[in-house]
PDB file of C-alpha atoms and ligand atoms in Angstrom:
ATOM      1  CA  MET B   1     -40.686 164.749 152.363  1.00 93.00           C
ATOM      2  CA  ARG B   2     -39.754 168.333 151.501  1.00 97.00           C
ATOM      3  CA  HIS B   3     -40.606 170.975 154.074  1.00 98.00           C
ATOM      4  CA  LEU B   4     -39.707 174.703 154.284  1.00 98.00           C
ATOM      5  CA  ILE B   5     -38.056 175.285 157.564  1.00 98.00           C
ATOM      6  CA  ASP B   6     -35.099 177.530 156.636  1.00 97.00           C
ATOM      7  CA  ILE B   7     -34.722 179.429 153.430  1.00 97.00           C
ATOM      8  CA  MET B   8     -31.438 177.504 152.974  1.00 97.00           C
ATOM      9  CA  ASP B   9     -33.509 174.376 152.439  1.00 97.00           C
ATOM     10  CA  PHE B  10     -33.936 175.551 149.011  1.00 98.00           C
ATOM     11  CA  SER B  11     -31.095 175.963 146.471  1.00 98.00           C
ATOM     12  CA  VAL B  12     -30.739 179.315 144.355  1.00 98.00           C
ATOM     13  CA  GLU B  13     -31.952 177.396 141.420  1.00 98.00           C
ATOM     14  CA  GLU B  14     -35.129 176.513 143.438  1.00 98.00           C
ATOM     15  CA  LEU B  15     -35.760 179.956 144.525  1.00 98.00           C
ATOM     16  CA  GLN B  16     -35.432 181.025 141.107  1.00 98.00           C
ATOM     17  CA  GLU B  17     -38.093 178.505 140.179  1.00 98.00           C
ATOM     18  CA  LEU B  18     -40.330 179.837 142.811  1.00 98.00           C
ATOM     19  CA  ILE B  19     -39.951 183.498 141.612  1.00 98.00           C
ATOM     20  CA  ASP B  20     -40.592 182.183 137.768  1.00 98.00           C
ATOM     21  CA  THR B  21     -43.912 180.322 139.096  1.00 98.00           C
ATOM     22  CA  ALA B  22     -45.128 183.502 140.983  1.00 98.00           C
ATOM     23  CA  ASN B  23     -44.601 185.794 138.060  1.00 98.00           C
ATOM     24  CA  ASP B  24     -46.286 183.366 135.774  1.00 98.00           C
ATOM     25  CA  ILE B  25     -49.349 183.313 138.287  1.00 98.00           C
ATOM     26  CA  ILE B  26     -49.127 187.023 138.268  1.00 98.00           C
ATOM     27  CA  ALA B  27     -49.512 186.990 134.416  1.00 98.00           C
ATOM     28  CA  HIS B  28     -51.869 184.086 133.989  1.00 98.00           C
ATOM     29  CA  PRO B  29     -53.897 183.649 137.437  1.00 98.00           C
ATOM     30  CA  GLU B  30     -56.730 181.642 135.525  1.00 98.00           C
ATOM     31  CA  PHE B  31     -54.189 178.868 134.704  1.00 98.00           C
ATOM     32  CA  TYR B  32     -53.752 178.150 138.355  1.00 98.00           C
ATOM     33  CA  ALA B  33     -57.228 178.717 139.639  1.00 98.00           C
ATOM     34  CA  ASP B  34     -58.115 174.868 139.932  1.00 98.00           C
ATOM     35  CA  ARG B  35     -54.608 173.373 140.599  1.00 98.00           C
ATOM     36  CA  CYS B  36     -55.423 172.567 144.205  1.00 98.00           C
ATOM     37  CA  ARG B  37     -59.060 171.531 143.830  1.00 98.00           C
ATOM     38  CA  GLY B  38     -59.833 169.059 146.798  1.00 98.00           C
ATOM     39  CA  LYS B  39     -56.577 169.675 148.493  1.00 98.00           C
ATOM     40  CA  LYS B  40     -56.491 171.297 152.270  1.00 98.00           C
ATOM     41  CA  LEU B  41     -54.066 173.715 153.834  1.00 98.00           C
ATOM     42  CA  ALA B  42     -53.800 173.660 157.629  1.00 98.00           C
ATOM     43  CA  THR B  43     -52.749 177.025 159.146  1.00 98.00           C
ATOM     44  CA  LEU B  44     -51.682 176.247 162.633  1.00 98.00           C
ATOM     45  CA  PHE B  45     -50.877 179.598 164.134  1.00 98.00           C
ATOM     46  CA  PHE B  46     -49.820 179.664 167.783  1.00 97.00           C
ATOM     47  CA  GLU B  47     -48.756 183.392 167.422  1.00 95.00           C
ATOM     48  CA  PRO B  48     -50.803 186.598 166.079  1.00 95.00           C
ATOM     49  CA  SER B  49     -50.454 187.113 162.372  1.00 97.00           C
ATOM     50  CA  THR B  50     -52.352 189.257 159.645  1.00 97.00           C
ATOM     51  CA  ARG B  51     -50.284 188.824 156.522  1.00 97.00           C
ATOM     52  CA  THR B  52     -48.708 185.442 156.882  1.00 98.00           C
ATOM     53  CA  ARG B  53     -51.937 183.420 157.820  1.00 98.00           C
ATOM     54  CA  LEU B  54     -54.208 185.409 155.512  1.00 98.00           C
ATOM     55  CA  SER B  55     -52.036 185.416 152.484  1.00 98.00           C
ATOM     56  CA  PHE B  56     -51.501 181.533 152.931  1.00 98.00           C
ATOM     57  CA  GLU B  57     -55.279 181.222 153.161  1.00 98.00           C
ATOM     58  CA  ALA B  58     -55.836 183.564 150.138  1.00 98.00           C
ATOM     59  CA  ALA B  59     -53.090 181.508 148.366  1.00 98.00           C
ATOM     60  CA  MET B  60     -54.879 178.350 148.760  1.00 98.00           C
ATOM     61  CA  TYR B  61     -58.177 179.709 147.892  1.00 98.00           C
ATOM     62  CA  GLU B  62     -56.717 181.081 144.729  1.00 98.00           C
ATOM     63  CA  LEU B  63     -55.412 177.823 143.804  1.00 98.00           C
ATOM     64  CA  GLY B  64     -59.073 176.034 144.175  1.00 98.00           C
ATOM     65  CA  GLY B  65     -58.013 174.383 147.436  1.00 98.00           C
ATOM     66  CA  ASN B  66     -59.483 174.641 151.104  1.00 98.00           C
ATOM     67  CA  VAL B  67     -58.336 175.924 154.376  1.00 98.00           C
ATOM     68  CA  ILE B  68     -58.781 174.618 157.993  1.00 98.00           C
ATOM     69  CA  GLY B  69     -56.845 175.747 161.202  1.00 98.00           C
ATOM     70  CA  PHE B  70     -56.681 178.027 164.195  1.00 97.00           C
ATOM     71  CA  SER B  71     -55.307 181.445 164.615  1.00 97.00           C
ATOM     72  CA  GLU B  72     -54.309 181.226 168.455  1.00 96.00           C
ATOM     73  CA  ALA B  73     -52.964 178.611 170.588  1.00 95.00           C
ATOM     74  CA  GLN B  74     -55.856 179.149 173.023  1.00 95.00           C
ATOM     75  CA  SER B  75     -58.479 177.897 170.566  1.00 94.00           C
ATOM     76  CA  SER B  76     -56.326 174.666 169.958  1.00 96.00           C
ATOM     77  CA  SER B  77     -55.568 171.727 172.343  1.00 96.00           C
ATOM     78  CA  ALA B  78     -52.172 173.165 172.853  1.00 96.00           C
ATOM     79  CA  ALA B  79     -54.134 174.955 175.564  1.00 96.00           C
ATOM     80  CA  LYS B  80     -54.657 171.611 177.270  1.00 97.00           C
ATOM     81  CA  GLY B  81     -51.021 170.889 176.982  1.00 97.00           C
ATOM     82  CA  GLU B  82     -50.682 168.908 173.667  1.00 97.00           C
ATOM     83  CA  SER B  83     -47.338 168.781 172.406  1.00 98.00           C
ATOM     84  CA  VAL B  84     -46.396 170.348 168.799  1.00 98.00           C
ATOM     85  CA  ALA B  85     -45.468 166.683 167.819  1.00 98.00           C
ATOM     86  CA  ASP B  86     -48.821 165.174 168.269  1.00 98.00           C
ATOM     87  CA  THR B  87     -50.551 168.187 166.982  1.00 98.00           C
ATOM     88  CA  ALA B  88     -48.337 167.497 163.664  1.00 98.00           C
ATOM     89  CA  LYS B  89     -49.410 164.105 163.568  1.00 98.00           C
ATOM     90  CA  VAL B  90     -53.122 164.721 164.095  1.00 98.00           C
ATOM     91  CA  ILE B  91     -53.160 167.389 161.536  1.00 98.00           C
ATOM     92  CA  SER B  92     -51.664 164.935 158.939  1.00 98.00           C
ATOM     93  CA  CYS B  93     -54.935 162.841 159.043  1.00 98.00           C
ATOM     94  CA  TYR B  94     -56.901 165.881 158.085  1.00 98.00           C
ATOM     95  CA  ALA B  95     -54.696 168.145 155.891  1.00 98.00           C
ATOM     96  CA  ASP B  96     -52.199 167.877 152.830  1.00 98.00           C
ATOM     97  CA  ILE B  97     -49.797 170.519 153.952  1.00 98.00           C
ATOM     98  CA  ILE B  98     -49.266 172.517 157.077  1.00 98.00           C
ATOM     99  CA  ALA B  99     -48.183 176.129 157.677  1.00 98.00           C
ATOM    100  CA  MET B 100     -47.133 176.809 161.245  1.00 98.00           C
ATOM    101  CA  ARG B 101     -46.200 179.878 163.185  1.00 98.00           C
ATOM    102  CA  HIS B 102     -44.933 179.372 166.808  1.00 97.00           C
ATOM    103  CA  PRO B 103     -43.261 181.487 169.626  1.00 94.00           C
ATOM    104  CA  LYS B 104     -40.739 179.036 170.191  1.00 96.00           C
ATOM    105  CA  GLU B 105     -37.770 178.580 167.838  1.00 95.00           C
ATOM    106  CA  GLY B 106     -37.509 175.216 166.272  1.00 97.00           C
ATOM    107  CA  ALA B 107     -41.317 174.154 166.769  1.00 98.00           C
ATOM    108  CA  PRO B 108     -42.167 173.936 163.029  1.00 98.00           C
ATOM    109  CA  LEU B 109     -38.870 171.756 162.577  1.00 98.00           C
ATOM    110  CA  VAL B 110     -40.171 169.459 165.382  1.00 98.00           C
ATOM    111  CA  ALA B 111     -43.466 169.299 163.440  1.00 98.00           C
ATOM    112  CA  SER B 112     -41.868 168.207 160.331  1.00 98.00           C
ATOM    113  CA  LEU B 113     -39.918 165.361 162.013  1.00 98.00           C
ATOM    114  CA  ASN B 114     -43.363 164.171 163.314  1.00 98.00           C
ATOM    115  CA  THR B 115     -45.644 164.211 160.097  1.00 97.00           C
ATOM    116  CA  SER B 116     -46.152 162.751 156.888  1.00 97.00           C
ATOM    117  CA  ILE B 117     -47.128 166.017 154.876  1.00 98.00           C
ATOM    118  CA  PRO B 118     -45.077 169.025 153.993  1.00 98.00           C
ATOM    119  CA  VAL B 119     -44.599 171.749 156.808  1.00 98.00           C
ATOM    120  CA  ILE B 120     -43.781 175.318 156.259  1.00 98.00           C
ATOM    121  CA  ASN B 121     -42.442 177.489 158.883  1.00 98.00           C
ATOM    122  CA  ALA B 122     -44.611 180.470 158.860  1.00 98.00           C
ATOM    123  CA  GLY B 123     -42.118 182.081 161.654  1.00 96.00           C
ATOM    124  CA  ASP B 124     -40.726 180.729 164.794  1.00 95.00           C
ATOM    125  CA  GLY B 125     -39.765 183.144 167.605  1.00 90.00           C
ATOM    126  CA  GLY B 126     -36.847 185.300 166.942  1.00 84.00           C
ATOM    127  CA  HIS B 127     -35.388 182.538 164.479  1.00 89.00           C
ATOM    128  CA  LYS B 128     -36.519 182.382 160.973  1.00 92.00           C
ATOM    129  CA  HIS B 129     -39.308 183.660 158.672  1.00 95.00           C
ATOM    130  CA  PRO B 130     -38.467 181.993 155.329  1.00 97.00           C
ATOM    131  CA  THR B 131     -41.871 182.722 153.544  1.00 98.00           C
ATOM    132  CA  GLN B 132     -41.361 186.259 154.283  1.00 98.00           C
ATOM    133  CA  THR B 133     -37.961 185.843 152.701  1.00 98.00           C
ATOM    134  CA  LEU B 134     -39.989 184.684 149.654  1.00 98.00           C
ATOM    135  CA  ALA B 135     -41.958 187.803 149.416  1.00 98.00           C
ATOM    136  CA  ASP B 136     -38.826 189.758 150.000  1.00 98.00           C
ATOM    137  CA  LEU B 137     -36.945 188.059 147.342  1.00 98.00           C
ATOM    138  CA  LEU B 138     -39.827 188.426 144.598  1.00 98.00           C
ATOM    139  CA  THR B 139     -40.046 192.106 145.630  1.00 98.00           C
ATOM    140  CA  ILE B 140     -36.391 192.483 145.107  1.00 98.00           C
ATOM    141  CA  TYR B 141     -36.359 190.675 141.818  1.00 98.00           C
ATOM    142  CA  ARG B 142     -39.099 192.734 140.241  1.00 98.00           C
ATOM    143  CA  GLU B 143     -37.697 196.135 141.470  1.00 98.00           C
ATOM    144  CA  LYS B 144     -33.957 195.302 140.547  1.00 98.00           C
ATOM    145  CA  GLY B 145     -34.027 192.668 137.947  1.00 98.00           C
ATOM    146  CA  GLY B 146     -32.016 190.273 140.068  1.00 98.00           C
ATOM    147  CA  PHE B 147     -29.902 189.822 143.251  1.00 98.00           C
ATOM    148  CA  GLU B 148     -26.200 190.548 142.219  1.00 98.00           C
ATOM    149  CA  ASN B 149     -24.214 193.448 143.301  1.00 98.00           C
ATOM    150  CA  LEU B 150     -26.832 194.880 145.628  1.00 98.00           C
ATOM    151  CA  THR B 151     -25.913 197.225 148.858  1.00 98.00           C
ATOM    152  CA  VAL B 152     -28.631 196.320 151.387  1.00 98.00           C
ATOM    153  CA  GLY B 153     -29.134 198.288 154.600  1.00 98.00           C
ATOM    154  CA  PHE B 154     -31.093 196.420 157.298  1.00 98.00           C
ATOM    155  CA  CYS B 155     -32.403 198.879 159.928  1.00 97.00           C
ATOM    156  CA  GLY B 156     -34.111 198.587 163.325  1.00 95.00           C
ATOM    157  CA  ASP B 157     -34.346 195.396 165.358  1.00 93.00           C
ATOM    158  CA  LEU B 158     -31.759 193.227 163.844  1.00 95.00           C
ATOM    159  CA  LYS B 159     -31.562 191.041 167.053  1.00 92.00           C
ATOM    160  CA  PHE B 160     -35.074 189.756 167.243  1.00 89.00           C
ATOM    161  CA  GLY B 161     -36.019 190.370 163.587  1.00 89.00           C
ATOM    162  CA  ARG B 162     -36.356 186.959 162.071  1.00 90.00           C
ATOM    163  CA  THR B 163     -37.139 188.234 158.714  1.00 94.00           C
ATOM    164  CA  VAL B 164     -33.634 189.920 158.703  1.00 96.00           C
ATOM    165  CA  HIS B 165     -32.026 186.837 159.735  1.00 94.00           C
ATOM    166  CA  SER B 166     -33.695 184.750 156.867  1.00 94.00           C
ATOM    167  CA  LEU B 167     -33.199 187.378 154.230  1.00 97.00           C
ATOM    168  CA  ILE B 168     -29.329 187.766 155.206  1.00 97.00           C
ATOM    169  CA  ASP B 169     -29.325 183.749 154.706  1.00 96.00           C
ATOM    170  CA  ALA B 170     -30.835 184.042 151.281  1.00 98.00           C
ATOM    171  CA  LEU B 171     -28.893 187.012 149.812  1.00 98.00           C
ATOM    172  CA  SER B 172     -25.692 185.556 151.013  1.00 97.00           C
ATOM    173  CA  ARG B 173     -25.523 183.274 148.014  1.00 97.00           C
ATOM    174  CA  TYR B 174     -25.666 185.968 145.346  1.00 97.00           C
ATOM    175  CA  GLU B 175     -22.383 187.660 144.024  1.00 97.00           C
ATOM    176  CA  GLY B 176     -21.343 191.159 145.144  1.00 98.00           C
ATOM    177  CA  LEU B 177     -23.613 191.578 148.078  1.00 98.00           C
ATOM    178  CA  LYS B 178     -22.821 194.341 150.752  1.00 98.00           C
ATOM    179  CA  VAL B 179     -24.783 194.711 153.980  1.00 98.00           C
ATOM    180  CA  VAL B 180     -24.992 197.742 156.198  1.00 98.00           C
ATOM    181  CA  LEU B 181     -26.354 196.740 159.738  1.00 98.00           C
ATOM    182  CA  ILE B 182     -28.118 199.898 161.318  1.00 98.00           C
ATOM    183  CA  SER B 183     -29.406 199.330 164.819  1.00 96.00           C
ATOM    184  CA  PRO B 184     -29.073 200.521 168.263  1.00 94.00           C
ATOM    185  CA  ASP B 185     -26.312 198.632 170.127  1.00 92.00           C
ATOM    186  CA  GLU B 186     -28.816 196.794 172.190  1.00 90.00           C
ATOM    187  CA  LEU B 187     -30.486 195.357 169.062  1.00 92.00           C
ATOM    188  CA  LYS B 188     -27.468 194.339 167.059  1.00 95.00           C
ATOM    189  CA  LEU B 189     -27.522 191.276 164.509  1.00 96.00           C
ATOM    190  CA  PRO B 190     -26.803 188.246 166.685  1.00 95.00           C
ATOM    191  CA  SER B 191     -22.966 187.173 166.495  1.00 96.00           C
ATOM    192  CA  TYR B 192     -23.821 183.890 165.044  1.00 95.00           C
ATOM    193  CA  VAL B 193     -25.445 185.409 162.029  1.00 96.00           C
ATOM    194  CA  LYS B 194     -22.464 187.649 161.544  1.00 97.00           C
ATOM    195  CA  LYS B 195     -20.171 184.806 161.734  1.00 97.00           C
ATOM    196  CA  ASP B 196     -21.809 181.724 160.215  1.00 97.00           C
ATOM    197  CA  VAL B 197     -23.305 183.667 157.304  1.00 97.00           C
ATOM    198  CA  LEU B 198     -21.639 187.038 156.559  1.00 98.00           C
ATOM    199  CA  ALA B 199     -18.067 186.359 157.398  1.00 97.00           C
ATOM    200  CA  ALA B 200     -18.342 182.676 156.345  1.00 97.00           C
ATOM    201  CA  HIS B 201     -19.337 183.864 152.857  1.00 97.00           C
ATOM    202  CA  GLY B 202     -16.745 186.729 152.756  1.00 97.00           C
ATOM    203  CA  ILE B 203     -19.487 189.430 152.664  1.00 98.00           C
ATOM    204  CA  PRO B 204     -18.373 192.739 153.437  1.00 98.00           C
ATOM    205  CA  TYR B 205     -20.653 194.370 156.127  1.00 98.00           C
ATOM    206  CA  LYS B 206     -20.398 197.352 158.436  1.00 97.00           C
ATOM    207  CA  GLN B 207     -22.312 198.174 161.558  1.00 98.00           C
ATOM    208  CA  THR B 208     -23.580 201.526 162.357  1.00 98.00           C
ATOM    209  CA  THR B 209     -26.432 203.555 164.442  1.00 97.00           C
ATOM    210  CA  ASP B 210     -26.466 206.283 161.776  1.00 97.00           C
ATOM    211  CA  LEU B 211     -29.317 205.707 159.280  1.00 97.00           C
ATOM    212  CA  GLU B 212     -28.833 208.916 157.443  1.00 97.00           C
ATOM    213  CA  GLY B 213     -25.206 208.405 156.955  1.00 97.00           C
ATOM    214  CA  ALA B 214     -25.690 205.037 155.428  1.00 98.00           C
ATOM    215  CA  MET B 215     -28.503 206.165 153.177  1.00 98.00           C
ATOM    216  CA  PRO B 216     -26.611 207.294 149.917  1.00 98.00           C
ATOM    217  CA  GLN B 217     -24.916 203.921 149.269  1.00 98.00           C
ATOM    218  CA  LEU B 218     -28.141 201.799 149.541  1.00 98.00           C
ATOM    219  CA  ASP B 219     -29.898 200.044 146.801  1.00 98.00           C
ATOM    220  CA  ILE B 220     -32.262 198.561 149.349  1.00 98.00           C
ATOM    221  CA  LEU B 221     -33.428 199.641 152.952  1.00 98.00           C
ATOM    222  CA  TYR B 222     -35.166 196.906 154.796  1.00 98.00           C
ATOM    223  CA  MET B 223     -36.856 198.699 157.740  1.00 97.00           C
ATOM    224  CA  THR B 224     -38.206 196.606 160.683  1.00 96.00           C
ATOM    225  CA  ARG B 225     -40.256 196.961 163.753  1.00 91.00           C
ATOM    226  CA  VAL B 226     -38.714 196.811 167.326  1.00 88.00           C
ATOM    227  CA  GLN B 227     -40.173 193.497 168.474  1.00 79.00           C
ATOM    228  CA  ARG B 228     -42.084 194.315 171.467  1.00 80.00           C
ATOM    229  CA  GLU B 229     -43.237 190.538 172.128  1.00 78.00           C
ATOM    230  CA  ARG B 230     -39.592 189.316 172.283  1.00 77.00           C
ATOM    231  CA  PHE B 231     -38.295 191.876 175.194  1.00 76.00           C
ATOM    232  CA  PHE B 232     -38.000 190.736 178.648  1.00 75.00           C
ATOM    233  CA  ASN B 233     -38.901 194.190 180.101  1.00 86.00           C
ATOM    234  CA  GLU B 234     -41.172 196.954 178.927  1.00 87.00           C
ATOM    235  CA  GLU B 235     -38.848 199.786 179.960  1.00 87.00           C
ATOM    236  CA  ASP B 236     -36.218 198.428 177.490  1.00 83.00           C
ATOM    237  CA  TYR B 237     -38.874 198.319 174.622  1.00 83.00           C
ATOM    238  CA  LEU B 238     -40.148 201.781 175.414  1.00 87.00           C
ATOM    239  CA  ARG B 239     -36.436 203.103 175.312  1.00 86.00           C
ATOM    240  CA  LEU B 240     -35.713 201.623 172.023  1.00 82.00           C
ATOM    241  CA  LYS B 241     -38.928 201.427 170.106  1.00 88.00           C
ATOM    242  CA  ASP B 242     -38.568 204.771 168.412  1.00 84.00           C
ATOM    243  CA  SER B 243     -34.754 204.431 167.497  1.00 88.00           C
ATOM    244  CA  TYR B 244     -35.435 204.895 163.949  1.00 94.00           C
ATOM    245  CA  ILE B 245     -38.435 206.753 162.213  1.00 96.00           C
ATOM    246  CA  LEU B 246     -38.041 207.095 158.382  1.00 98.00           C
ATOM    247  CA  THR B 247     -39.456 210.344 157.215  1.00 97.00           C
ATOM    248  CA  PRO B 248     -39.217 212.085 153.928  1.00 97.00           C
ATOM    249  CA  GLU B 249     -36.351 214.323 155.040  1.00 97.00           C
ATOM    250  CA  LYS B 250     -34.266 211.177 155.891  1.00 96.00           C
ATOM    251  CA  LEU B 251     -34.538 210.233 152.288  1.00 97.00           C
ATOM    252  CA  GLN B 252     -32.948 213.421 151.245  1.00 97.00           C
ATOM    253  CA  ASN B 253     -29.636 211.719 150.183  1.00 97.00           C
ATOM    254  CA  ALA B 254     -31.142 208.586 149.201  1.00 98.00           C
ATOM    255  CA  ARG B 255     -30.751 207.213 145.577  1.00 98.00           C
ATOM    256  CA  ALA B 256     -33.739 207.841 143.302  1.00 98.00           C
ATOM    257  CA  ASP B 257     -33.780 204.194 142.535  1.00 98.00           C
ATOM    258  CA  LEU B 258     -33.673 203.134 146.358  1.00 98.00           C
ATOM    259  CA  SER B 259     -36.294 200.282 147.005  1.00 98.00           C
ATOM    260  CA  ILE B 260     -37.702 200.591 150.690  1.00 98.00           C
ATOM    261  CA  LEU B 261     -38.911 197.373 151.996  1.00 98.00           C
ATOM    262  CA  HIS B 262     -40.523 196.392 155.350  1.00 98.00           C
ATOM    263  CA  PRO B 263     -42.180 192.957 156.325  1.00 97.00           C
ATOM    264  CA  LEU B 264     -44.871 194.766 158.351  1.00 97.00           C
ATOM    265  CA  PRO B 265     -46.668 195.207 160.514  1.00 95.00           C
ATOM    266  CA  ARG B 266     -45.215 198.646 160.822  1.00 95.00           C
ATOM    267  CA  VAL B 267     -45.562 200.749 164.056  1.00 92.00           C
ATOM    268  CA  ASN B 268     -43.631 204.092 164.137  1.00 92.00           C
ATOM    269  CA  GLU B 269     -40.540 203.395 161.994  1.00 95.00           C
ATOM    270  CA  ILE B 270     -41.974 204.440 158.744  1.00 98.00           C
ATOM    271  CA  SER B 271     -43.919 207.694 158.535  1.00 97.00           C
ATOM    272  CA  VAL B 272     -47.156 207.407 156.490  1.00 98.00           C
ATOM    273  CA  ALA B 273     -45.768 210.229 154.490  1.00 98.00           C
ATOM    274  CA  ILE B 274     -43.372 207.891 152.708  1.00 98.00           C
ATOM    275  CA  ASP B 275     -46.397 205.673 151.327  1.00 98.00           C
ATOM    276  CA  GLY B 276     -46.923 207.647 148.399  1.00 97.00           C
ATOM    277  CA  ASP B 277     -43.238 207.891 147.581  1.00 98.00           C
ATOM    278  CA  PRO B 278     -42.407 205.469 144.297  1.00 98.00           C
ATOM    279  CA  ARG B 279     -39.427 204.187 146.380  1.00 98.00           C
ATOM    280  CA  ALA B 280     -41.951 202.417 149.000  1.00 98.00           C
ATOM    281  CA  CYS B 281     -42.427 198.858 148.039  1.00 98.00           C
ATOM    282  CA  TYR B 282     -43.774 197.599 151.256  1.00 98.00           C
ATOM    283  CA  PHE B 283     -47.360 197.044 150.214  1.00 98.00           C
ATOM    284  CA  LYS B 284     -46.206 195.640 146.894  1.00 98.00           C
ATOM    285  CA  GLN B 285     -44.404 193.411 149.048  1.00 98.00           C
ATOM    286  CA  VAL B 286     -47.413 192.025 150.845  1.00 98.00           C
ATOM    287  CA  LEU B 287     -49.138 191.086 147.505  1.00 98.00           C
ATOM    288  CA  TYR B 288     -45.865 189.590 146.283  1.00 98.00           C
ATOM    289  CA  GLY B 289     -46.113 187.190 149.437  1.00 98.00           C
ATOM    290  CA  LYS B 290     -49.211 185.707 148.351  1.00 98.00           C
ATOM    291  CA  TYR B 291     -48.023 184.606 144.917  1.00 98.00           C
ATOM    292  CA  MET B 292     -44.801 183.183 146.399  1.00 98.00           C
ATOM    293  CA  ARG B 293     -46.871 181.260 148.893  1.00 98.00           C
ATOM    294  CA  MET B 294     -48.983 180.090 146.055  1.00 98.00           C
ATOM    295  CA  ALA B 295     -45.662 178.883 143.966  1.00 98.00           C
ATOM    296  CA  LEU B 296     -44.552 177.351 147.316  1.00 98.00           C
ATOM    297  CA  ILE B 297     -47.943 175.361 147.935  1.00 99.00           C
ATOM    298  CA  LEU B 298     -47.766 174.074 144.257  1.00 98.00           C
ATOM    299  CA  LYS B 299     -43.950 173.031 144.676  1.00 98.00           C
ATOM    300  CA  LEU B 300     -44.363 171.052 147.989  1.00 98.00           C
ATOM    301  CA  LEU B 301     -47.659 169.436 147.111  1.00 98.00           C
ATOM    302  CA  LYS B 302     -46.057 168.348 143.946  1.00 98.00           C
ATOM    303  CA  GLU B 303     -43.034 166.891 145.666  1.00 98.00           C
ATOM    304  CA  ALA B 304     -45.059 165.149 148.152  1.00 98.00           C
ATOM    305  CA  GLY B 305     -46.833 163.319 145.300  1.00 98.00           C
ATOM    306  CA  ARG B 306     -50.149 164.866 146.277  1.00 97.00           C
ATOM    307  CA  LEU B 307     -50.781 167.031 143.142  1.00 96.00           C
TER     308      LEU B 307
HETATM  309  N1   CP C   1     -44.751 190.201 158.124  1.00 82.17           N
HETATM  310  C1   CP C   1     -45.427 189.278 158.861  1.00 82.17           C
HETATM  311  O1   CP C   1     -45.115 188.057 159.212  1.00 82.17           O
HETATM  312  O2   CP C   1     -46.747 189.621 158.991  1.00 82.17           O
HETATM  313  P1   CP C   1     -47.636 189.072 160.162  1.00 82.17           P
HETATM  314  O3   CP C   1     -47.091 188.978 161.644  1.00 82.17           O
HETATM  315  O4   CP C   1     -48.788 189.978 160.057  1.00 82.17           O
HETATM  316  O5   CP C   1     -48.126 187.761 159.635  1.00 82.17           O
END
């Protein structure tokens, strides 16, 4: 049984296959409109979400399938103490595929080990968010034409930002990657990502607190929100939350072909004045996420023999 728990579960060739399918869905949506007729996706969201849950639901509906699920732990039997393992076993009696978001790192992995249907990690704590990475990859592919020889700046909460961890994993397999890590000292990229991913692949990287200083060299700027829900005290969050606010002035030394990405939701870290800039890609990124989730559902259901 194939699952998507970590973006590294898929080879570079499989990621390209998903990108090619998503591009084909964009070009020929009618060809896919009935592919999942009679199939059910279960969205098990133990943590808030707008984009991920609703894009999974839109993806399944646009494939002709159906959706069941819940959007908060309190409306499920988790509130009565049911385990993730039991929940997964139960859902496999009702659905063909699961998308799960959970505040605890590793919960979707536990689900995958206790069910007979494919499980997709829709975000686990401050750990990984592989389907956001699929959205990011399609955005980069369509903006830049490929993944080689890119200089990517990650800015904001690199400690708790699970989308950052997953995208660094994914990009580490392409030639010529350079990484600039822009964050306050308290929100630096975890050492295990620097050691096990960047250093292990020989990827040149530098750490800085200076966004404007880093700007001229960047092909991609990946902005992130400071993750209030992961802080242990509100005081630290309030001190750090506005560390970086991207404004038109801060883009003065940026390249004309810079692509600005953000997984969203945005709080203050990108001024709305940037939204009309042709370099702002974050709302396209949202749309591309739906197409990549369609491609992913098709792949996992096919591999499970359910299509
Ligand atoms: N990017 C993302 O995961 O957004 P949601 O939390 O709204 O799903």
